[in-house]
């Protein structure tokens, strides 16, 4: 039976993806802080190492699918933790499990980025030099530029860096026969969004912004896209970022794509 690992499986998009894959008859191993097959804190080096080891043990060194959803929103007060989970936690799982995916059957991975990844460019990303040097300790000073809005810098910066990281892996992963893509959701009805809407700094802007399709996505809609990207139907889709945002990106950046 096909085996897929889903991080952030206890809530929101990760939980919906886990349910969709189970419905398709796949075996799913969930990784999260709680309520998961493997409990791990992806904000720390030890937690990431433990999660990779536990997955490898569980799957016997061979994996068919990987979905990296675990993440924190911009409202979280500890901005360094946002980067630790969203970028470093995701990349540790991605690279740590690549050898197992290489051995998998028509294997594919999907990283959940965000439409926020397009709100800055790599050239303007305050995290770019820290990430190039792999110096996680440099994240705090790099985020100082964000002042009161450090969380937003941490969020957009980490999601921009994730999309760049996926695109940079496209040759090696393609040659290994493992497809790798990102999805970039706009607002999705999950606890992360509810917490953002209740936040004193970001809430009003999130509540008042209306997408061309005037509602938030359901987590199941994002799960459907992820399930497609994992499937053989997406056999030539590689290194792509599929936006699922009710038209927001096209509205804000009609001439850039
Ligand atoms: P959510 O809060 O419902 O789920 C996130 C999950 O990640 C939770 O189960 C949480 O426990 C887990 N997690 C957080 N920190 C962790 C850690 N240190 N170690 C292990 N697991 C951890 O949020 P969601 O909206 O489903 O978010 C899933 C992904 O989608 C995130 O990467 C988020 O940035 C992205 N996203 C969400 C939206 C949105 O509007 N909801 C929009 C764009 C992108």
Short mmCIF file of C-alpha atoms and ligand atoms in Angstrom, two decimals:
data_model
loop_
_atom_site.label_atom_id
_atom_site.label_comp_id
_atom_site.label_asym_id
_atom_site.label_seq_id
_atom_site.Cartn_x
_atom_site.Cartn_y
_atom_site.Cartn_z
CA UNK A 1 0.00 0.00 0.00
CA UNK A 2 1.19 3.49 -0.88
CA UNK A 3 2.62 5.32 2.15
CA UNK A 4 2.46 9.10 2.56
CA UNK A 5 3.71 11.26 5.43
CA UNK A 6 1.74 14.41 6.31
CA UNK A 7 3.11 16.98 8.75
CA UNK A 8 0.67 19.26 10.54
CA UNK A 9 -1.80 16.36 10.33
CA UNK A 10 -3.71 17.25 13.51
CA UNK A 11 -5.45 20.36 12.17
CA UNK A 12 -6.60 22.41 9.20
CA UNK A 13 -5.12 21.66 5.78
CA UNK A 14 -2.97 18.80 7.10
CA UNK A 15 -5.96 17.08 8.73
CA UNK A 16 -8.05 17.50 5.56
CA UNK A 17 -5.19 16.12 3.45
CA UNK A 18 -4.75 13.15 5.75
CA UNK A 19 -8.49 12.42 5.49
CA UNK A 20 -8.48 12.75 1.68
CA UNK A 21 -5.53 10.39 1.28
CA UNK A 22 -7.04 7.82 3.66
CA UNK A 23 -10.24 8.02 1.62
CA UNK A 24 -8.15 7.16 -1.48
CA UNK A 25 -6.93 4.02 0.29
CA UNK A 26 -3.44 5.28 1.05
CA UNK A 27 -1.61 4.62 4.26
CA UNK A 28 -0.86 7.91 6.03
CA UNK A 29 1.62 8.65 8.80
CA UNK A 30 0.83 11.95 10.49
CA UNK A 31 3.44 14.10 12.23
CA UNK A 32 2.42 16.87 14.61
CA UNK A 33 2.89 18.31 18.08
CA UNK A 34 -0.10 16.26 19.28
CA UNK A 35 -2.78 13.82 18.10
CA UNK A 36 -0.50 12.24 15.50
CA UNK A 37 1.17 8.91 14.68
CA UNK A 38 4.50 10.60 15.34
CA UNK A 39 4.60 13.47 17.83
CA UNK A 40 7.46 15.86 17.19
CA UNK A 41 8.30 19.53 17.60
CA UNK A 42 9.60 20.68 14.21
CA UNK A 43 10.77 24.01 15.66
CA UNK A 44 13.89 22.36 17.14
CA UNK A 45 16.84 20.49 15.61
CA UNK A 46 16.29 17.54 17.95
CA UNK A 47 12.57 17.45 17.15
CA UNK A 48 13.23 17.46 13.40
CA UNK A 49 15.91 14.75 13.68
CA UNK A 50 13.58 12.65 15.85
CA UNK A 51 10.74 13.06 13.34
CA UNK A 52 12.89 12.01 10.36
CA UNK A 53 14.25 9.00 12.27
CA UNK A 54 10.77 7.96 13.42
CA UNK A 55 9.37 8.22 9.88
CA UNK A 56 12.27 6.21 8.42
CA UNK A 57 11.76 3.54 11.02
CA UNK A 58 8.03 3.48 10.40
CA UNK A 59 8.29 3.30 6.59
CA UNK A 60 11.31 0.98 6.44
CA UNK A 61 13.29 3.53 4.43
CA UNK A 62 10.81 3.77 1.51
CA UNK A 63 8.21 6.49 1.06
CA UNK A 64 5.75 7.22 -1.78
CA UNK A 65 4.45 10.64 -0.75
CA UNK A 66 5.28 13.57 1.51
CA UNK A 67 3.07 16.55 2.35
CA UNK A 68 4.58 19.31 4.47
CA UNK A 69 1.79 21.37 6.06
CA UNK A 70 3.02 22.09 9.60
CA UNK A 71 3.27 25.83 10.05
CA UNK A 72 2.53 28.91 12.15
CA UNK A 73 0.77 32.11 11.11
CA UNK A 74 2.09 35.70 11.24
CA UNK A 75 0.15 36.46 14.44
CA UNK A 76 2.39 34.18 16.54
CA UNK A 77 4.37 36.39 18.95
CA UNK A 78 7.62 34.45 18.72
CA UNK A 79 8.64 35.41 15.17
CA UNK A 80 11.78 33.24 15.26
CA UNK A 81 9.58 30.21 15.97
CA UNK A 82 7.54 31.00 12.83
CA UNK A 83 10.71 30.69 10.74
CA UNK A 84 11.90 27.67 12.72
CA UNK A 85 8.73 25.70 11.93
CA UNK A 86 7.73 27.11 8.53
CA UNK A 87 11.17 27.07 6.91
CA UNK A 88 13.75 25.05 8.86
CA UNK A 89 11.29 22.39 10.06
CA UNK A 90 9.90 21.90 6.57
CA UNK A 91 13.30 21.75 4.87
CA UNK A 92 14.66 19.28 7.44
CA UNK A 93 11.77 16.92 6.66
CA UNK A 94 12.06 17.49 2.92
CA UNK A 95 15.78 16.78 2.71
CA UNK A 96 15.80 14.16 5.46
CA UNK A 97 13.14 12.10 3.68
CA UNK A 98 14.43 12.58 0.10
CA UNK A 99 16.46 9.32 0.19
CA UNK A 100 13.30 7.41 1.18
CA UNK A 101 11.25 9.09 -1.55
CA UNK A 102 13.89 8.13 -4.14
CA UNK A 103 13.13 4.51 -3.34
CA UNK A 104 9.37 5.06 -3.51
CA UNK A 105 6.91 4.13 -6.21
CA UNK A 106 6.36 7.13 -8.52
CA UNK A 107 7.01 9.31 -5.47
CA UNK A 108 6.04 12.97 -5.06
CA UNK A 109 6.19 15.68 -2.42
CA UNK A 110 4.09 18.79 -1.86
CA UNK A 111 5.17 21.73 0.29
CA UNK A 112 2.45 24.05 1.58
CA UNK A 113 3.75 27.54 0.95
CA UNK A 114 1.37 30.52 0.76
CA UNK A 115 0.26 33.30 -1.53
CA UNK A 116 2.32 35.39 0.95
CA UNK A 117 5.43 33.90 -0.70
CA UNK A 118 4.80 36.36 -3.56
CA UNK A 119 4.46 39.42 -1.31
CA UNK A 120 8.23 39.85 -1.29
CA UNK A 121 10.95 38.87 -3.73
CA UNK A 122 14.01 36.76 -2.88
CA UNK A 123 16.14 39.89 -3.40
CA UNK A 124 14.12 41.73 -0.71
CA UNK A 125 13.70 38.75 1.61
CA UNK A 126 15.26 39.68 5.00
CA UNK A 127 15.91 35.97 5.62
CA UNK A 128 17.75 35.30 2.36
CA UNK A 129 21.33 35.66 3.62
CA UNK A 130 20.61 33.71 6.82
CA UNK A 131 19.09 30.92 4.79
CA UNK A 132 21.92 30.92 2.23
CA UNK A 133 24.40 30.46 5.10
CA UNK A 134 22.20 27.94 6.95
CA UNK A 135 22.71 30.01 10.12
CA UNK A 136 19.46 29.59 12.02
CA UNK A 137 20.85 31.69 14.88
CA UNK A 138 20.86 34.71 12.56
CA UNK A 139 17.06 34.71 12.15
CA UNK A 140 16.33 36.97 15.15
CA UNK A 141 18.62 39.83 14.07
CA UNK A 142 17.46 39.49 10.45
CA UNK A 143 13.85 40.00 11.52
CA UNK A 144 14.54 43.22 13.46
CA UNK A 145 13.80 45.14 10.24
CA UNK A 146 10.13 44.17 10.65
CA UNK A 147 9.70 46.12 13.91
CA UNK A 148 6.18 45.65 15.22
CA UNK A 149 5.33 43.53 12.17
CA UNK A 150 8.15 41.02 12.62
CA UNK A 151 5.61 38.20 12.43
CA UNK A 152 4.54 39.19 8.93
CA UNK A 153 8.19 39.42 7.82
CA UNK A 154 8.84 36.00 9.36
CA UNK A 155 5.78 34.53 7.65
CA UNK A 156 6.20 36.01 4.17
CA UNK A 157 9.99 35.57 4.36
CA UNK A 158 9.77 31.91 5.37
CA UNK A 159 7.14 31.11 2.73
CA UNK A 160 9.10 32.94 0.01
CA UNK A 161 12.20 30.97 1.06
CA UNK A 162 10.27 27.68 0.96
CA UNK A 163 9.10 28.27 -2.60
CA UNK A 164 12.65 29.22 -3.62
CA UNK A 165 14.01 26.09 -1.91
CA UNK A 166 11.59 23.87 -3.81
CA UNK A 167 12.45 25.50 -7.13
CA UNK A 168 16.17 25.07 -6.41
CA UNK A 169 15.76 21.33 -5.86
CA UNK A 170 13.99 20.73 -9.15
CA UNK A 171 16.98 19.34 -11.12
CA UNK A 172 18.20 16.92 -8.44
CA UNK A 173 14.71 15.71 -7.55
CA UNK A 174 13.62 15.44 -11.19
CA UNK A 175 16.68 13.34 -12.03
CA UNK A 176 15.85 11.11 -9.05
CA UNK A 177 12.30 10.60 -10.35
CA UNK A 178 10.64 12.40 -7.43
CA UNK A 179 8.25 15.23 -8.29
CA UNK A 180 8.23 18.25 -5.99
CA UNK A 181 5.76 21.15 -6.03
CA UNK A 182 4.28 23.82 -3.78
CA UNK A 183 0.72 24.92 -3.24
CA UNK A 184 0.13 28.57 -2.37
CA UNK A 185 -3.21 29.03 -0.61
CA UNK A 186 -4.87 32.35 0.11
CA UNK A 187 -7.19 32.43 3.15
CA UNK A 188 -8.31 28.97 4.25
CA UNK A 189 -10.84 28.31 7.02
CA UNK A 190 -8.58 26.82 9.68
CA UNK A 191 -7.61 27.61 13.29
CA UNK A 192 -4.54 29.47 11.93
CA UNK A 193 -6.81 31.87 10.01
CA UNK A 194 -9.22 32.31 12.95
CA UNK A 195 -6.30 33.21 15.21
CA UNK A 196 -5.02 35.70 12.62
CA UNK A 197 -8.47 37.30 12.28
CA UNK A 198 -8.63 37.75 16.06
CA UNK A 199 -5.17 39.34 16.25
CA UNK A 200 -4.91 43.02 17.22
CA UNK A 201 -2.23 43.83 14.61
CA UNK A 202 -3.36 41.79 11.60
CA UNK A 203 -7.02 40.98 12.29
CA UNK A 204 -8.70 43.99 10.71
CA UNK A 205 -6.76 43.72 7.44
CA UNK A 206 -7.49 40.00 7.15
CA UNK A 207 -11.19 40.47 7.98
CA UNK A 208 -11.70 43.37 5.57
CA UNK A 209 -9.83 41.96 2.55
CA UNK A 210 -12.24 40.34 0.11
CA UNK A 211 -10.98 37.98 -2.61
CA UNK A 212 -12.55 38.01 -6.11
CA UNK A 213 -14.29 34.82 -5.03
CA UNK A 214 -15.68 36.40 -1.85
CA UNK A 215 -15.11 33.68 0.71
CA UNK A 216 -12.31 31.67 2.32
CA UNK A 217 -11.24 28.29 0.93
CA UNK A 218 -12.26 25.12 2.72
CA UNK A 219 -9.28 23.01 3.83
CA UNK A 220 -10.77 20.18 1.75
CA UNK A 221 -10.34 22.27 -1.42
CA UNK A 222 -6.60 22.60 -0.74
CA UNK A 223 -6.43 18.88 0.12
CA UNK A 224 -7.93 18.06 -3.29
CA UNK A 225 -5.18 20.03 -5.03
CA UNK A 226 -2.49 18.34 -2.92
CA UNK A 227 -3.96 14.92 -3.66
CA UNK A 228 -3.86 15.73 -7.40
CA UNK A 229 -0.19 16.80 -7.19
CA UNK A 230 0.71 13.53 -5.46
CA UNK A 231 -1.11 11.45 -8.08
CA UNK A 232 0.21 10.10 -11.41
CA UNK A 233 -2.31 12.45 -13.10
CA UNK A 234 0.18 15.24 -12.28
CA UNK A 235 3.06 13.23 -13.77
CA UNK A 236 4.59 16.19 -15.66
CA UNK A 237 3.94 18.83 -12.98
CA UNK A 238 7.26 19.47 -11.27
CA UNK A 239 8.76 22.58 -9.65
CA UNK A 240 5.43 24.40 -9.92
CA UNK A 241 3.63 26.60 -7.45
CA UNK A 242 -0.13 26.10 -7.77
CA UNK A 243 -1.99 29.09 -6.36
CA UNK A 244 -5.38 28.45 -4.72
CA UNK A 245 -6.53 31.87 -3.53
CA UNK A 246 -9.89 32.79 -5.07
CA UNK A 247 -8.15 35.17 -7.49
CA UNK A 248 -6.13 37.28 -5.02
CA UNK A 249 -2.75 36.95 -6.75
CA UNK A 250 -4.20 37.85 -10.15
CA UNK A 251 -6.02 40.81 -8.57
CA UNK A 252 -2.92 42.19 -6.82
CA UNK A 253 -0.28 41.38 -9.48
CA UNK A 254 -2.00 41.15 -12.88
CA UNK A 255 1.21 41.74 -14.84
CA UNK A 256 3.56 39.55 -12.75
CA UNK A 257 3.43 35.76 -12.84
P1 LIG B 1 -3.50 24.89 11.48
O1 LIG B 1 -3.07 25.74 12.63
O2 LIG B 1 -4.89 24.43 11.41
O3 LIG B 1 -2.53 23.63 11.35
C1 LIG B 1 -1.15 23.72 11.49
C2 LIG B 1 -0.64 22.45 12.12
O4 LIG B 1 0.79 22.58 12.24
C3 LIG B 1 -1.20 22.21 13.53
O5 LIG B 1 -1.73 20.91 13.66
C4 LIG B 1 0.00 22.43 14.42
O6 LIG B 1 -0.01 21.65 15.62
C5 LIG B 1 1.15 22.04 13.50
N1 LIG B 1 2.40 22.60 14.01
C6 LIG B 1 2.63 23.89 14.40
N2 LIG B 1 3.85 24.00 14.93
C7 LIG B 1 4.41 22.78 14.89
C8 LIG B 1 5.67 22.26 15.33
N3 LIG B 1 6.56 23.03 15.98
N4 LIG B 1 5.92 20.95 15.10
C9 LIG B 1 5.00 20.14 14.51
N5 LIG B 1 3.80 20.58 14.09
C10 LIG B 1 3.51 21.88 14.28
O7 LIG B 1 -3.12 25.76 10.20
P2 LIG B 1 -3.40 25.54 8.63
O8 LIG B 1 -4.06 26.76 8.17
O9 LIG B 1 -3.96 24.21 8.34
O10 LIG B 1 -1.89 25.61 8.12
C11 LIG B 1 -1.26 24.58 7.38
C12 LIG B 1 -0.25 25.22 6.45
O11 LIG B 1 -0.96 26.02 5.50
C13 LIG B 1 0.73 26.15 7.15
O12 LIG B 1 2.02 25.95 6.64
C14 LIG B 1 0.22 27.53 6.77
O13 LIG B 1 1.24 28.50 6.74
C15 LIG B 1 -0.33 27.27 5.38
N6 LIG B 1 -1.30 28.28 4.93
C16 LIG B 1 -2.45 28.48 5.61
C17 LIG B 1 -3.34 29.46 5.17
C18 LIG B 1 -4.64 29.74 5.87
O14 LIG B 1 -5.29 30.75 5.56
N7 LIG B 1 -5.08 28.90 6.77
C19 LIG B 1 -3.02 30.23 4.04
C20 LIG B 1 -1.82 29.98 3.36
C21 LIG B 1 -0.97 28.99 3.82
#
